[in-house]
Structures are given as structure tokens and as C-alpha cells.
């Protein structure tokens, strides 16, 4: 009886350890990863790449660290969702709603964010090179320290945005609609296209930044800054 009791205890202990290992570390998360899209869904760390999720309701969903690369999220509801550190390479969020969403430290490349509605969202330290924000509504949204080389903000609605220490090399703001001031403190503006923009109320702009950017005779600069002699830039 003594030996049977010891064996039972050992078996029970092994089962408990296995349950803790699976349940605590993987089973619940794996089950969530296989679940369908819905509001407040927990897909944190999940592989949700290359999926058709257009029109999905993911309001307030936890998507931090998820792989959404190549996925179709056009017209999705991402209001208040947490996408911090998510991977968005070549995914499409065109026409999606993402007011108050957290895109901080997302990793993307050629991500389609055209006509995204993202009031009060955060793209702080995001890496979204060559991504499109064409026609997006981005009031009160932060791009502080973001990597936005060759990003396209053409026709986007901007107001009270922070581009502090952002890399905007060769990004385009042609035709952007400004309803509030932008903060470019410490931003890198090499060949950044600001033709026709009224930046007279912009914060943080220096002559050195303006000298390497690309505007034209219709660009308005803050008081004390001069239009460079090399404007407009020549593009091959």
C-alpha cells in the first residue's frame, strides 16, 4: 500500500506538472490563437499571418506581438486595440477604424494604411517604411521616434501630430490636410516632400531640417525660416 501510495503521488505530481506546463504556457494561448475574430479577442503573440480578416470586429482586442503579416484587415474595427510590437509587413488595414489603437513598436513594410481612421492612436517607435497612409484620418496621433522612410501621407488629415525624432526621409506629405500644428522636433527630413504645405505653425522645425527637405514656392514656413534656394527639388 505504501508503494502504491508513493506511485500515485508521483503520477499525480507528474500530471499536475504537465497540466501546469500546458495550461499555463500554451494550451490557453493556442486555443485563443485558433479562435475567430471578435471584440476583445486575445491573440497576443499569435500567428495570424496571411489570413482574410476584412471587416473583422477586433475592437479592444489584444494583438500585441501578433504576426499579422500579409493579412487582409481591410475595413476591420481595431478601435482601442493593442497592436504593440505586432508584425504588419505587407498587410492591409485600408479603411479600418483604429481610433485610440496602440501601434507602438509595430514592425511593418509596405503596410497599407490608406484611409485608416486612427484618431488619438500611437505609432510611437513603429517601423513602417514604405507604408501608405494615403487619405488617412490621423488627428492627435503620435509618430514619435517612428521609422517612416518613404512613407506616403499624401492627402492624409493631420492635426496636432508628433513626429518628434521620427525618420521621415523621402516621405511624402503632398496634399496633406493640416488642421492643427505638427511637431517636427529632431525629425530627419531628408528629401521629405512638403510641397504646398502650410507649416507656419509647425513646432520644432529648424533651418537645417528645411534645407534638406523638399518644398516649393507654396510651402509656408515658421517665422525666421527661409525657403532654400534648391527648392523645388528635382526628382528623377
Tab-separated table of C-alpha atoms in Angstrom:
chain	number	residue	atom	x	y	z
A	1	UNK	CA	0.000	0.000	0.000
A	2	UNK	CA	2.876	2.310	0.858
A	3	UNK	CA	4.450	1.741	-2.541
A	4	UNK	CA	1.134	2.214	-4.358
A	5	UNK	CA	0.570	5.475	-2.492
A	6	UNK	CA	4.019	6.708	-3.479
A	7	UNK	CA	3.444	5.767	-7.103
A	8	UNK	CA	0.101	7.527	-7.049
A	9	UNK	CA	1.638	10.644	-5.614
A	10	UNK	CA	4.368	10.571	-8.283
A	11	UNK	CA	1.779	10.082	-11.029
A	12	UNK	CA	-0.367	12.862	-9.638
A	13	UNK	CA	2.629	15.164	-9.400
A	14	UNK	CA	3.617	14.427	-12.992
A	15	UNK	CA	0.073	15.064	-14.200
A	16	UNK	CA	-0.061	18.324	-12.289
A	17	UNK	CA	3.282	19.434	-13.732
A	18	UNK	CA	2.106	18.557	-17.241
A	19	UNK	CA	-1.148	20.420	-16.705
A	20	UNK	CA	0.688	23.477	-15.439
A	21	UNK	CA	3.119	23.329	-18.347
A	22	UNK	CA	0.408	23.016	-20.967
A	23	UNK	CA	-2.283	25.091	-19.391
A	24	UNK	CA	-0.066	27.830	-18.066
A	25	UNK	CA	2.239	28.166	-21.032
A	26	UNK	CA	0.497	27.068	-24.158
A	27	UNK	CA	-2.922	25.460	-24.263
A	28	UNK	CA	-4.994	28.510	-23.396
A	29	UNK	CA	-2.917	30.687	-25.707
A	30	UNK	CA	-3.066	28.155	-28.534
A	31	UNK	CA	-6.843	27.878	-28.134
A	32	UNK	CA	-7.154	31.661	-28.370
A	33	UNK	CA	-4.924	31.690	-31.451
A	34	UNK	CA	-7.282	29.328	-33.217
A	35	UNK	CA	-10.394	31.250	-32.196
A	36	UNK	CA	-12.277	33.503	-34.572
A	37	UNK	CA	-12.098	37.276	-34.608
A	38	UNK	CA	-14.268	39.094	-32.109
A	39	UNK	CA	-14.171	42.136	-29.869
A	40	UNK	CA	-11.649	41.909	-27.020
A	41	UNK	CA	-10.140	38.730	-28.523
A	42	UNK	CA	-6.748	37.802	-27.070
A	43	UNK	CA	-4.430	36.970	-29.968
A	44	UNK	CA	-1.303	38.216	-28.238
A	45	UNK	CA	1.753	36.544	-29.717
A	46	UNK	CA	-0.349	34.530	-32.165
A	47	UNK	CA	0.488	33.765	-35.786
A	48	UNK	CA	-2.413	35.372	-37.650
A	49	UNK	CA	-0.462	35.905	-40.860
A	50	UNK	CA	-1.802	35.566	-44.392
A	51	UNK	CA	-5.461	35.468	-43.296
A	52	UNK	CA	-8.621	37.006	-44.710
A	53	UNK	CA	-9.901	39.179	-41.863
A	54	UNK	CA	-11.524	42.014	-43.785
A	55	UNK	CA	-14.361	43.618	-41.838
A	56	UNK	CA	-13.430	41.741	-38.649
A	57	UNK	CA	-14.549	43.209	-35.320
A	58	UNK	CA	-11.397	43.337	-33.184
A	59	UNK	CA	-12.354	46.299	-31.031
A	60	UNK	CA	-10.174	46.441	-27.905
A	61	UNK	CA	-8.516	43.166	-28.971
A	62	UNK	CA	-5.120	42.248	-27.537
A	63	UNK	CA	-2.915	41.747	-30.593
A	64	UNK	CA	0.397	42.713	-29.072
A	65	UNK	CA	3.266	40.728	-30.533
A	66	UNK	CA	0.952	39.009	-33.030
A	67	UNK	CA	2.124	38.223	-36.556
A	68	UNK	CA	-0.410	39.790	-38.933
A	69	UNK	CA	1.927	39.905	-41.926
A	70	UNK	CA	0.226	39.622	-45.319
A	71	UNK	CA	-3.207	39.518	-43.665
A	72	UNK	CA	-6.220	41.320	-45.122
A	73	UNK	CA	-7.705	43.546	-42.396
A	74	UNK	CA	-9.397	45.999	-44.727
A	75	UNK	CA	-12.368	47.695	-43.099
A	76	UNK	CA	-11.711	45.997	-39.752
A	77	UNK	CA	-12.698	47.539	-36.434
A	78	UNK	CA	-9.496	47.971	-34.419
A	79	UNK	CA	-10.791	50.729	-32.161
A	80	UNK	CA	-8.816	50.702	-28.924
A	81	UNK	CA	-6.926	47.553	-29.948
A	82	UNK	CA	-3.436	46.856	-28.656
A	83	UNK	CA	-1.071	46.034	-31.521
A	84	UNK	CA	2.147	46.920	-29.738
A	85	UNK	CA	5.038	45.046	-31.316
A	86	UNK	CA	2.777	43.346	-33.870
A	87	UNK	CA	4.190	42.418	-37.283
A	88	UNK	CA	2.340	44.054	-40.172
A	89	UNK	CA	4.605	43.520	-43.173
A	90	UNK	CA	2.597	43.869	-46.390
A	91	UNK	CA	-0.693	43.587	-44.509
A	92	UNK	CA	-3.652	45.795	-45.413
A	93	UNK	CA	-5.592	47.827	-42.875
A	94	UNK	CA	-7.037	50.100	-45.547
A	95	UNK	CA	-10.255	51.771	-44.474
A	96	UNK	CA	-10.083	50.310	-40.974
A	97	UNK	CA	-11.168	52.064	-37.789
A	98	UNK	CA	-8.392	52.322	-35.229
A	99	UNK	CA	-9.201	55.314	-33.014
A	100	UNK	CA	-7.156	55.106	-29.817
A	101	UNK	CA	-5.316	51.991	-31.009
A	102	UNK	CA	-1.766	51.237	-29.914
A	103	UNK	CA	0.576	50.581	-32.848
A	104	UNK	CA	3.718	51.333	-30.824
A	105	UNK	CA	6.781	49.362	-31.956
A	106	UNK	CA	4.884	47.618	-34.741
A	107	UNK	CA	7.091	46.170	-37.477
A	108	UNK	CA	5.814	46.671	-40.983
A	109	UNK	CA	6.972	47.199	-44.541
A	110	UNK	CA	4.731	48.349	-47.381
A	111	UNK	CA	1.794	48.160	-44.985
A	112	UNK	CA	-1.404	49.554	-46.481
A	113	UNK	CA	-2.922	52.014	-44.018
A	114	UNK	CA	-4.715	54.104	-46.633
A	115	UNK	CA	-7.862	55.822	-45.371
A	116	UNK	CA	-7.243	54.464	-41.886
A	117	UNK	CA	-9.228	56.324	-39.197
A	118	UNK	CA	-6.862	56.489	-36.238
A	119	UNK	CA	-7.675	59.491	-34.060
A	120	UNK	CA	-5.557	59.528	-30.919
A	121	UNK	CA	-3.633	56.405	-31.915
A	122	UNK	CA	0.041	55.800	-31.151
A	123	UNK	CA	2.659	54.754	-33.701
A	124	UNK	CA	5.497	55.554	-31.318
A	125	UNK	CA	8.729	53.804	-32.387
A	126	UNK	CA	6.876	51.887	-35.121
A	127	UNK	CA	8.840	50.697	-38.164
A	128	UNK	CA	6.627	51.286	-41.188
A	129	UNK	CA	8.981	52.026	-44.067
A	130	UNK	CA	7.326	52.465	-47.481
A	131	UNK	CA	3.885	52.199	-45.892
A	132	UNK	CA	0.867	54.110	-47.161
A	133	UNK	CA	-1.201	56.477	-45.014
A	134	UNK	CA	-2.770	57.960	-48.131
A	135	UNK	CA	-6.010	59.736	-47.216
A	136	UNK	CA	-5.874	58.525	-43.602
A	137	UNK	CA	-7.526	60.495	-40.771
A	138	UNK	CA	-4.810	60.868	-38.126
A	139	UNK	CA	-5.669	63.729	-35.739
A	140	UNK	CA	-3.886	63.690	-32.369
A	141	UNK	CA	-1.856	60.647	-33.410
A	142	UNK	CA	1.767	60.242	-32.346
A	143	UNK	CA	4.588	59.100	-34.640
A	144	UNK	CA	7.338	59.933	-32.169
A	145	UNK	CA	10.608	58.110	-32.953
A	146	UNK	CA	8.907	56.147	-35.747
A	147	UNK	CA	10.788	54.828	-38.789
A	148	UNK	CA	8.770	56.186	-41.724
A	149	UNK	CA	11.252	56.278	-44.579
A	150	UNK	CA	9.390	56.691	-47.908
A	151	UNK	CA	6.019	56.525	-46.144
A	152	UNK	CA	3.155	58.148	-48.051
A	153	UNK	CA	0.967	60.638	-46.151
A	154	UNK	CA	-0.470	62.134	-49.329
A	155	UNK	CA	-3.948	63.517	-48.727
A	156	UNK	CA	-3.898	62.499	-45.060
A	157	UNK	CA	-5.739	64.605	-42.486
A	158	UNK	CA	-3.249	65.695	-39.826
A	159	UNK	CA	-3.719	67.771	-36.688
A	160	UNK	CA	-1.644	68.020	-33.523
A	161	UNK	CA	0.668	65.200	-34.543
A	162	UNK	CA	4.069	64.485	-33.048
A	163	UNK	CA	6.848	63.465	-35.428
A	164	UNK	CA	9.493	64.166	-32.791
A	165	UNK	CA	12.725	62.297	-33.654
A	166	UNK	CA	10.916	60.395	-36.432
A	167	UNK	CA	12.753	59.308	-39.568
A	168	UNK	CA	10.782	60.844	-42.444
A	169	UNK	CA	13.443	60.511	-45.132
A	170	UNK	CA	11.790	60.659	-48.565
A	171	UNK	CA	8.321	60.509	-47.006
A	172	UNK	CA	5.588	62.403	-48.857
A	173	UNK	CA	3.076	64.824	-47.359
A	174	UNK	CA	1.867	66.132	-50.707
A	175	UNK	CA	-1.738	67.265	-50.473
A	176	UNK	CA	-1.970	66.551	-46.750
A	177	UNK	CA	-4.721	68.453	-44.947
A	178	UNK	CA	-3.464	70.257	-41.849
A	179	UNK	CA	-5.970	71.347	-39.217
A	180	UNK	CA	-3.540	71.728	-36.319
A	181	UNK	CA	0.173	72.133	-35.743
A	182	UNK	CA	2.717	69.366	-36.247
A	183	UNK	CA	5.808	68.877	-34.099
A	184	UNK	CA	8.940	68.000	-36.082
A	185	UNK	CA	11.440	68.426	-33.252
A	186	UNK	CA	14.552	66.401	-34.072
A	187	UNK	CA	12.891	64.690	-37.058
A	188	UNK	CA	15.018	63.637	-40.035
A	189	UNK	CA	13.555	65.322	-43.133
A	190	UNK	CA	15.950	64.299	-45.912
A	191	UNK	CA	14.051	64.825	-49.199
A	192	UNK	CA	10.755	64.814	-47.295
A	193	UNK	CA	8.094	66.173	-49.657
A	194	UNK	CA	6.279	69.135	-48.108
A	195	UNK	CA	5.226	70.947	-51.287
A	196	UNK	CA	2.306	73.292	-50.787
A	197	UNK	CA	2.005	72.698	-47.046
A	198	UNK	CA	1.266	75.471	-44.586
A	199	UNK	CA	3.820	74.720	-41.881
A	200	UNK	CA	3.825	78.232	-40.482
A	201	UNK	CA	2.500	76.899	-37.166
A	202	UNK	CA	4.734	73.818	-37.036
A	203	UNK	CA	6.850	73.267	-33.931
A	204	UNK	CA	10.436	72.112	-33.762
A	205	UNK	CA	11.410	72.942	-37.350
A	206	UNK	CA	14.930	74.236	-37.885
A	207	UNK	CA	16.621	75.724	-40.927
A	208	UNK	CA	18.863	72.658	-41.162
A	209	UNK	CA	15.819	70.412	-41.450
A	210	UNK	CA	14.174	72.643	-44.039
A	211	UNK	CA	17.361	72.815	-46.114
A	212	UNK	CA	17.338	69.056	-46.753
A	213	UNK	CA	13.553	68.769	-47.230
A	214	UNK	CA	11.669	69.345	-50.490
A	215	UNK	CA	9.101	72.117	-50.692
A	216	UNK	CA	8.132	74.722	-53.268
A	217	UNK	CA	7.012	78.323	-53.554
A	218	UNK	CA	3.661	77.464	-51.979
A	219	UNK	CA	5.203	75.953	-48.844
A	220	UNK	CA	4.787	78.204	-45.798
A	221	UNK	CA	7.412	78.017	-43.089
A	222	UNK	CA	7.501	79.245	-39.483
A	223	UNK	CA	8.742	82.768	-38.884
A	224	UNK	CA	12.522	83.016	-39.058
A	225	UNK	CA	12.987	80.158	-41.537
A	226	UNK	CA	13.881	80.801	-45.161
A	227	UNK	CA	12.934	78.960	-48.355
A	228	UNK	CA	16.076	77.149	-49.576
A	229	UNK	CA	17.488	78.126	-52.939
A	230	UNK	CA	17.375	74.493	-54.152
A	231	UNK	CA	13.553	74.325	-53.949
A	232	UNK	CA	11.710	72.795	-55.669
A	233	UNK	CA	13.744	69.600	-55.589
A	234	UNK	CA	14.463	67.713	-58.775
A	235	UNK	CA	13.375	64.090	-58.799
A	236	UNK	CA	14.488	61.587	-61.411
